[in-house]
C-alpha atoms as a PDB file:
ATOM      1  CA  MET A   1    -122.278-133.347   4.889  1.00  0.00           C
ATOM      2  CA  ASN A   2    -125.391-135.475   4.920  1.00  0.00           C
ATOM      3  CA  THR A   3    -128.101-134.845   7.354  1.00  0.00           C
ATOM      4  CA  TYR A   4    -129.620-138.245   8.386  1.00  0.00           C
ATOM      5  CA  THR A   5    -132.818-139.245  10.503  1.00  0.00           C
ATOM      6  CA  TYR A   6    -134.470-142.077  11.734  1.00  0.00           C
ATOM      7  CA  PHE A   7    -138.092-142.891  11.061  1.00  0.00           C
ATOM      8  CA  ALA A   8    -139.705-144.918  13.748  1.00  0.00           C
ATOM      9  CA  GLN A   9    -141.958-147.710  12.824  1.00  0.00           C
ATOM     10  CA  ALA A  10    -144.161-149.295  15.340  1.00  0.00           C
ATOM     11  CA  ILE A  11    -144.051-153.069  16.059  1.00  0.00           C
ATOM     12  CA  VAL A  12    -147.543-154.152  17.738  1.00  0.00           C
ATOM     13  CA  ASN A  13    -148.661-157.114  19.667  1.00  0.00           C
ATOM     14  CA  VAL A  14    -150.808-158.975  17.081  1.00  0.00           C
ATOM     15  CA  ALA A  15    -153.375-159.837  19.893  1.00  0.00           C
ATOM     16  CA  THR A  16    -153.550-156.353  21.591  1.00  0.00           C
ATOM     17  CA  ARG A  17    -152.319-154.182  18.623  1.00  0.00           C
ATOM     18  CA  LYS A  18    -150.522-152.373  21.354  1.00  0.00           C
ATOM     19  CA  VAL A  19    -147.051-151.107  20.455  1.00  0.00           C
ATOM     20  CA  GLU A  20    -144.470-153.152  21.918  1.00  0.00           C
ATOM     21  CA  LYS A  21    -141.262-151.709  20.238  1.00  0.00           C
ATOM     22  CA  TYR A  22    -140.092-149.503  17.252  1.00  0.00           C
ATOM     23  CA  GLU A  23    -137.638-150.138  14.343  1.00  0.00           C
ATOM     24  CA  LEU A  24    -135.482-147.095  13.677  1.00  0.00           C
ATOM     25  CA  LEU A  25    -135.292-146.728   9.947  1.00  0.00           C
ATOM     26  CA  LEU A  26    -132.228-144.642   8.507  1.00  0.00           C
ATOM     27  CA  ARG A  27    -133.289-141.682   5.931  1.00  0.00           C
ATOM     28  CA  ALA A  28    -131.159-139.016   4.556  1.00  0.00           C
ATOM     29  CA  TRP A  29    -132.106-135.546   3.397  1.00  0.00           C
ATOM     30  CA  SER A  30    -132.133-134.418  -0.256  1.00  0.00           C
ATOM     31  CA  PRO A  31    -131.538-130.730  -0.402  1.00  0.00           C
ATOM     32  CA  GLN A  32    -132.482-130.671  -4.022  1.00  0.00           C
ATOM     33  CA  THR A  33    -135.742-132.434  -3.784  1.00  0.00           C
ATOM     34  CA  HIS A  34    -136.377-131.335  -0.142  1.00  0.00           C
ATOM     35  CA  GLU A  35    -137.439-134.933   0.847  1.00  0.00           C
ATOM     36  CA  TRP A  36    -136.217-137.648   2.954  1.00  0.00           C
ATOM     37  CA  TYR A  37    -134.776-140.759   1.060  1.00  0.00           C
ATOM     38  CA  LEU A  38    -133.597-144.262   1.572  1.00  0.00           C
ATOM     39  CA  PRO A  39    -129.786-144.062   1.319  1.00  0.00           C
ATOM     40  CA  ASN A  40    -127.740-146.333  -0.824  1.00  0.00           C
ATOM     41  CA  SER A  41    -125.140-146.775   2.114  1.00  0.00           C
ATOM     42  CA  PHE A  42    -126.164-147.616   5.802  1.00  0.00           C
ATOM     43  CA  ASP A  43    -122.645-147.501   6.935  1.00  0.00           C
ATOM     44  CA  ILE A  44    -122.844-144.548   9.287  1.00  0.00           C
ATOM     45  CA  SER A  45    -120.695-144.354  12.257  1.00  0.00           C
ATOM     46  CA  VAL A  46    -122.114-146.018  15.449  1.00  0.00           C
ATOM     47  CA  GLY A  47    -121.462-142.566  17.173  1.00  0.00           C
ATOM     48  CA  MET A  48    -124.067-140.956  14.894  1.00  0.00           C
ATOM     49  CA  GLN A  49    -126.402-143.864  15.612  1.00  0.00           C
ATOM     50  CA  THR A  50    -126.164-143.561  19.206  1.00  0.00           C
ATOM     51  CA  ARG A  51    -126.648-139.740  18.948  1.00  0.00           C
ATOM     52  CA  MET A  52    -129.852-140.217  16.784  1.00  0.00           C
ATOM     53  CA  LEU A  53    -130.979-143.064  19.155  1.00  0.00           C
ATOM     54  CA  LYS A  54    -130.695-140.838  22.118  1.00  0.00           C
ATOM     55  CA  GLU A  55    -132.849-138.259  20.509  1.00  0.00           C
ATOM     56  CA  ALA A  56    -135.635-140.781  19.332  1.00  0.00           C
ATOM     57  CA  LEU A  57    -135.888-142.018  22.489  1.00  0.00           C
ATOM     58  CA  LYS A  58    -136.959-138.655  24.075  1.00  0.00           C
ATOM     59  CA  ASP A  59    -140.268-138.922  21.825  1.00  0.00           C
ATOM     60  CA  LEU A  60    -140.949-142.711  21.822  1.00  0.00           C
ATOM     61  CA  GLU A  61    -143.603-143.834  24.438  1.00  0.00           C
ATOM     62  CA  VAL A  62    -142.072-147.496  24.391  1.00  0.00           C
ATOM     63  CA  LYS A  63    -138.368-147.327  25.000  1.00  0.00           C
ATOM     64  CA  ARG A  64    -137.703-150.700  23.136  1.00  0.00           C
ATOM     65  CA  VAL A  65    -136.108-150.046  19.914  1.00  0.00           C
ATOM     66  CA  GLY A  66    -134.180-151.995  16.796  1.00  0.00           C
ATOM     67  CA  ILE A  67    -131.395-150.531  14.655  1.00  0.00           C
ATOM     68  CA  ASN A  68    -129.997-151.858  11.546  1.00  0.00           C
ATOM     69  CA  LEU A  69    -126.258-152.763  11.300  1.00  0.00           C
ATOM     70  CA  THR A  70    -124.135-153.432   8.523  1.00  0.00           C
ATOM     71  CA  PRO A  71    -122.134-156.906   8.255  1.00  0.00           C
ATOM     72  CA  GLU A  72    -119.088-155.003   8.965  1.00  0.00           C
ATOM     73  CA  GLN A  73    -120.482-153.258  11.810  1.00  0.00           C
ATOM     74  CA  PHE A  74    -122.137-156.295  13.483  1.00  0.00           C
ATOM     75  CA  ALA A  75    -118.541-158.148  13.508  1.00  0.00           C
ATOM     76  CA  SER A  76    -116.814-154.953  14.978  1.00  0.00           C
ATOM     77  CA  ARG A  77    -116.058-155.622  18.566  1.00  0.00           C
ATOM     78  CA  GLY A  78    -115.683-151.753  18.822  1.00  0.00           C
ATOM     79  CA  VAL A  79    -119.149-151.329  17.768  1.00  0.00           C
ATOM     80  CA  VAL A  80    -120.298-153.710  20.357  1.00  0.00           C
ATOM     81  CA  GLN A  81    -118.416-151.820  22.993  1.00  0.00           C
ATOM     82  CA  ARG A  82    -120.086-148.547  21.846  1.00  0.00           C
ATOM     83  CA  LEU A  83    -123.357-150.090  21.994  1.00  0.00           C
ATOM     84  CA  ALA A  84    -122.684-151.572  25.509  1.00  0.00           C
ATOM     85  CA  ARG A  85    -121.830-148.238  26.742  1.00  0.00           C
ATOM     86  CA  PHE A  86    -124.632-146.554  25.254  1.00  0.00           C
ATOM     87  CA  VAL A  87    -126.961-149.157  26.967  1.00  0.00           C
ATOM     88  CA  ALA A  88    -125.164-148.774  30.208  1.00  0.00           C
ATOM     89  CA  GLN A  89    -125.526-145.093  30.048  1.00  0.00           C
ATOM     90  CA  THR A  90    -129.263-144.888  29.020  1.00  0.00           C
ATOM     91  CA  PRO A  91    -131.223-145.998  31.964  1.00  0.00           C
ATOM     92  CA  GLU A  92    -134.450-145.221  30.086  1.00  0.00           C
ATOM     93  CA  LEU A  93    -133.637-147.739  27.182  1.00  0.00           C
ATOM     94  CA  ILE A  94    -135.750-150.816  28.171  1.00  0.00           C
ATOM     95  CA  GLU A  95    -134.365-152.846  25.152  1.00  0.00           C
ATOM     96  CA  LEU A  96    -132.145-152.627  22.115  1.00  0.00           C
ATOM     97  CA  THR A  97    -132.247-154.546  19.259  1.00  0.00           C
ATOM     98  CA  VAL A  98    -129.665-154.732  16.198  1.00  0.00           C
ATOM     99  CA  GLU A  99    -131.130-155.890  12.984  1.00  0.00           C
ATOM    100  CA  LEU A 100    -129.086-158.010  10.274  1.00  0.00           C
ATOM    101  CA  THR A 101    -130.550-157.983   6.520  1.00  0.00           C
ATOM    102  CA  THR A 102    -127.562-160.090   5.621  1.00  0.00           C
ATOM    103  CA  ALA A 103    -127.164-163.367   7.313  1.00  0.00           C
ATOM    104  CA  PRO A 104    -123.639-163.736   9.153  1.00  0.00           C
ATOM    105  CA  THR A 105    -121.579-166.900   8.677  1.00  0.00           C
ATOM    106  CA  LEU A 106    -122.389-169.348  11.377  1.00  0.00           C
ATOM    107  CA  THR A 107    -118.673-168.781  12.750  1.00  0.00           C
ATOM    108  CA  GLU A 108    -119.224-164.906  12.656  1.00  0.00           C
ATOM    109  CA  LEU A 109    -122.425-165.160  14.549  1.00  0.00           C
ATOM    110  CA  SER A 110    -121.196-167.789  17.164  1.00  0.00           C
ATOM    111  CA  ALA A 111    -118.059-165.479  17.840  1.00  0.00           C
ATOM    112  CA  MET A 112    -120.334-161.964  18.227  1.00  0.00           C
ATOM    113  CA  ALA A 113    -123.639-163.216  19.647  1.00  0.00           C
ATOM    114  CA  PRO A 114    -122.299-163.826  23.232  1.00  0.00           C
ATOM    115  CA  GLU A 115    -120.801-160.244  23.268  1.00  0.00           C
ATOM    116  CA  TYR A 116    -124.158-158.638  22.156  1.00  0.00           C
ATOM    117  CA  HIS A 117    -126.121-160.857  24.607  1.00  0.00           C
ATOM    118  CA  GLN A 118    -123.785-160.117  27.547  1.00  0.00           C
ATOM    119  CA  HIS A 119    -124.949-156.536  27.590  1.00  0.00           C
ATOM    120  CA  GLY A 120    -128.557-157.543  26.774  1.00  0.00           C
ATOM    121  CA  ILE A 121    -128.489-156.713  23.402  1.00  0.00           C
ATOM    122  CA  LEU A 122    -130.966-158.743  21.046  1.00  0.00           C
ATOM    123  CA  ILE A 123    -130.097-159.867  17.631  1.00  0.00           C
ATOM    124  CA  ALA A 124    -132.755-160.120  14.877  1.00  0.00           C
ATOM    125  CA  LEU A 125    -132.538-161.684  11.385  1.00  0.00           C
ATOM    126  CA  ASP A 126    -134.537-159.185   9.170  1.00  0.00           C
ATOM    127  CA  ASP A 127    -136.035-159.941   5.602  1.00  0.00           C
ATOM    128  CA  VAL A 128    -136.240-163.737   6.315  1.00  0.00           C
ATOM    129  CA  GLY A 129    -138.029-165.417   3.486  1.00  0.00           C
ATOM    130  CA  SER A 130    -136.749-162.957   0.869  1.00  0.00           C
ATOM    131  CA  ASP A 131    -133.411-161.279   1.191  1.00  0.00           C
ATOM    132  CA  ILE A 132    -132.346-164.219   3.887  1.00  0.00           C
ATOM    133  CA  ASP A 133    -133.978-167.012   2.396  1.00  0.00           C
ATOM    134  CA  ASP A 134    -132.016-170.407   3.305  1.00  0.00           C
ATOM    135  CA  LEU A 135    -133.850-172.174   5.850  1.00  0.00           C
ATOM    136  CA  ASP A 136    -131.091-174.684   6.606  1.00  0.00           C
ATOM    137  CA  LEU A 137    -128.707-171.716   7.460  1.00  0.00           C
ATOM    138  CA  ALA A 138    -131.332-169.931   9.417  1.00  0.00           C
ATOM    139  CA  ALA A 139    -131.722-173.280  11.404  1.00  0.00           C
ATOM    140  CA  GLN A 140    -127.871-173.339  12.150  1.00  0.00           C
ATOM    141  CA  LEU A 141    -128.109-169.624  12.954  1.00  0.00           C
ATOM    142  CA  ALA A 142    -131.279-169.538  15.292  1.00  0.00           C
ATOM    143  CA  PRO A 143    -129.632-170.729  18.586  1.00  0.00           C
ATOM    144  CA  ASN A 144    -127.736-167.294  18.723  1.00  0.00           C
ATOM    145  CA  VAL A 145    -130.623-165.299  17.295  1.00  0.00           C
ATOM    146  CA  ASP A 146    -133.669-163.615  19.151  1.00  0.00           C
ATOM    147  CA  ILE A 147    -136.019-162.595  16.420  1.00  0.00           C
ATOM    148  CA  PHE A 148    -136.814-163.522  12.847  1.00  0.00           C
ATOM    149  CA  LYS A 149    -138.672-160.708  10.721  1.00  0.00           C
ATOM    150  CA  PHE A 150    -140.598-162.061   7.838  1.00  0.00           C
ATOM    151  CA  ALA A 151    -140.833-159.462   5.282  1.00  0.00           C
ATOM    152  CA  LEU A 152    -144.210-159.395   3.480  1.00  0.00           C
ATOM    153  CA  GLN A 153    -143.443-156.301   1.519  1.00  0.00           C
ATOM    154  CA  ASN A 154    -140.506-157.801  -0.248  1.00  0.00           C
ATOM    155  CA  LEU A 155    -142.650-160.584  -1.265  1.00  0.00           C
ATOM    156  CA  ARG A 156    -145.033-158.036  -2.897  1.00  0.00           C
ATOM    157  CA  GLU A 157    -141.961-156.023  -4.701  1.00  0.00           C
ATOM    158  CA  GLN A 158    -140.807-159.363  -6.121  1.00  0.00           C
ATOM    159  CA  GLY A 159    -144.323-160.477  -7.309  1.00  0.00           C
ATOM    160  CA  HIS A 160    -144.381-163.561  -5.118  1.00  0.00           C
ATOM    161  CA  THR A 161    -147.677-163.150  -3.525  1.00  0.00           C
ATOM    162  CA  ASP A 162    -149.226-166.586  -3.974  1.00  0.00           C
ATOM    163  CA  ASP A 163    -149.708-168.550  -0.879  1.00  0.00           C
ATOM    164  CA  LEU A 164    -148.145-166.062   1.441  1.00  0.00           C
ATOM    165  CA  LEU A 165    -149.382-168.190   4.568  1.00  0.00           C
ATOM    166  CA  GLY A 166    -147.456-171.065   3.071  1.00  0.00           C
ATOM    167  CA  GLN A 167    -144.398-168.825   2.754  1.00  0.00           C
ATOM    168  CA  MET A 168    -144.589-167.587   6.017  1.00  0.00           C
ATOM    169  CA  ARG A 169    -145.131-171.030   8.006  1.00  0.00           C
ATOM    170  CA  PRO A 170    -141.829-172.704   7.629  1.00  0.00           C
ATOM    171  CA  TRP A 171    -140.293-169.630   9.129  1.00  0.00           C
ATOM    172  CA  ALA A 172    -142.780-169.377  11.742  1.00  0.00           C
ATOM    173  CA  GLU A 173    -142.344-173.024  12.553  1.00  0.00           C
ATOM    174  CA  LEU A 174    -138.285-172.672  12.668  1.00  0.00           C
ATOM    175  CA  ALA A 175    -138.739-169.736  15.129  1.00  0.00           C
ATOM    176  CA  ALA A 176    -140.921-171.692  17.558  1.00  0.00           C
ATOM    177  CA  GLN A 177    -138.594-174.758  17.351  1.00  0.00           C
ATOM    178  CA  HIS A 178    -135.706-172.313  18.601  1.00  0.00           C
ATOM    179  CA  ASP A 179    -137.785-170.161  20.900  1.00  0.00           C
ATOM    180  CA  VAL A 180    -137.131-167.458  18.623  1.00  0.00           C
ATOM    181  CA  GLN A 181    -139.596-164.374  18.392  1.00  0.00           C
ATOM    182  CA  PHE A 182    -141.528-164.412  14.992  1.00  0.00           C
ATOM    183  CA  THR A 183    -142.422-160.792  13.586  1.00  0.00           C
ATOM    184  CA  VAL A 184    -144.307-159.871  10.427  1.00  0.00           C
ATOM    185  CA  GLU A 185    -143.070-156.983   8.671  1.00  0.00           C
ATOM    186  CA  GLY A 186    -144.999-155.205   6.072  1.00  0.00           C
ATOM    187  CA  VAL A 187    -148.585-155.337   7.534  1.00  0.00           C
ATOM    188  CA  GLU A 188    -150.761-152.907   5.932  1.00  0.00           C
ATOM    189  CA  THR A 189    -154.206-154.047   6.152  1.00  0.00           C
ATOM    190  CA  TYR A 190    -156.394-156.326   8.565  1.00  0.00           C
ATOM    191  CA  THR A 191    -155.858-159.343   6.045  1.00  0.00           C
ATOM    192  CA  ASP A 192    -152.402-158.876   6.484  1.00  0.00           C
ATOM    193  CA  LEU A 193    -152.850-159.155  10.308  1.00  0.00           C
ATOM    194  CA  GLN A 194    -154.885-162.150  10.182  1.00  0.00           C
ATOM    195  CA  LEU A 195    -152.108-163.710   7.943  1.00  0.00           C
ATOM    196  CA  ALA A 196    -149.566-163.187  10.496  1.00  0.00           C
ATOM    197  CA  ARG A 197    -151.680-164.454  13.134  1.00  0.00           C
ATOM    198  CA  GLN A 198    -152.370-167.328  11.311  1.00  0.00           C
ATOM    199  CA  ALA A 199    -148.678-168.124  10.793  1.00  0.00           C
ATOM    200  CA  GLY A 200    -148.170-167.822  14.343  1.00  0.00           C
ATOM    201  CA  ALA A 201    -146.484-164.218  14.770  1.00  0.00           C
ATOM    202  CA  THR A 202    -146.593-162.665  17.971  1.00  0.00           C
ATOM    203  CA  ARG A 203    -145.847-159.077  16.384  1.00  0.00           C
ATOM    204  CA  ALA A 204    -146.517-157.244  13.440  1.00  0.00           C
ATOM    205  CA  GLN A 205    -144.863-154.089  11.714  1.00  0.00           C
ATOM    206  CA  GLY A 206    -146.211-151.811   8.990  1.00  0.00           C
ATOM    207  CA  SER A 207    -146.774-148.104   8.021  1.00  0.00           C
ATOM    208  CA  SER A 208    -148.920-145.324   9.470  1.00  0.00           C
ATOM    209  CA  SER A 209    -148.635-141.875  10.410  1.00  0.00           C
ATOM    210  CA  THR A 210    -145.577-139.749  10.822  1.00  0.00           C
ATOM    211  CA  THR A 211    -144.483-136.805  12.851  1.00  0.00           C
ATOM    212  CA  ARG A 212    -141.283-135.245  13.025  1.00  0.00           C
ATOM    213  CA  SER A 213    -139.247-134.715  16.098  1.00  0.00           C
ATOM    214  CA  HIS A 214    -135.656-133.527  16.050  1.00  0.00           C
ATOM    215  CA  ARG A 215    -133.598-132.488  13.208  1.00  0.00           C
ATOM    216  CA  GLY A 216    -130.157-131.302  12.898  1.00  0.00           C
ATOM    217  CA  ASN A 217    -127.149-130.549  10.597  1.00  0.00           C
ATOM    218  CA  LYS A 218    -125.993-134.202  11.096  1.00  0.00           C
ATOM    219  CA  SER A 219    -128.552-136.320  12.699  1.00  0.00           C
ATOM    220  CA  SER A 220    -132.265-136.096  13.667  1.00  0.00           C
ATOM    221  CA  ALA A 221    -135.206-138.022  14.828  1.00  0.00           C
ATOM    222  CA  HIS A 222    -138.163-138.577  12.672  1.00  0.00           C
ATOM    223  CA  LEU A 223    -140.957-140.478  14.243  1.00  0.00           C
ATOM    224  CA  HIS A 224    -143.352-143.093  12.563  1.00  0.00           C
ATOM    225  CA  ASN A 225    -145.713-144.077  15.388  1.00  0.00           C
ATOM    226  CA  LYS A 226    -148.833-146.033  14.813  1.00  0.00           C
ATOM    227  CA  LEU A 227    -149.614-148.959  12.876  1.00  0.00           C
ATOM    228  CA  ALA A 228    -152.552-148.233  10.610  1.00  0.00           C
ATOM    229  CA  ILE A 229    -154.591-151.458  10.590  1.00  0.00           C
END
């Protein structure tokens, strides 16, 4: 049976650089290489996710977190109910966000968003501008979305680094039009932070130092705490 962990990556206020929340990034343990790696599949049970969430919260100074859901999980009312129960039974949790790297259809989002929102669970479209690159579709989805996350790291990997500010601005403007919070991911330097500010982002997310917290046979929490900029 695989051993999984969460790496908690800080999301900071671009003006104050104070941590406002964390994204919990799923990793699996390789007994062959003795390293944590990005698994090919993120389809672990919501029960395992909530157990890892519970452990992670013990070590996070800010109890606002985001987790990734697969399209199938997001569309499942059973998943919504399980997450809603976890939120209700975890008073220390201030805010839970579900992040989607694949855009749902307008029909799917219109049906599911009210169910998440009635339990105070926020919805983020992750990797806008790269994996999710259809502005017209995003504009249709925006009324039911709380957060856009623009991924600088994806553009770098794809070699699309010309005029990064120009690539960010349409997404920032769309977010502003619909009162959607705008986060820039992949912020590794002060220059990246300045770009995020110029684009109108209120939050930035990037890499930093790590410390391990809990580890078990099935799940654990592995913390990634402070944005290095």
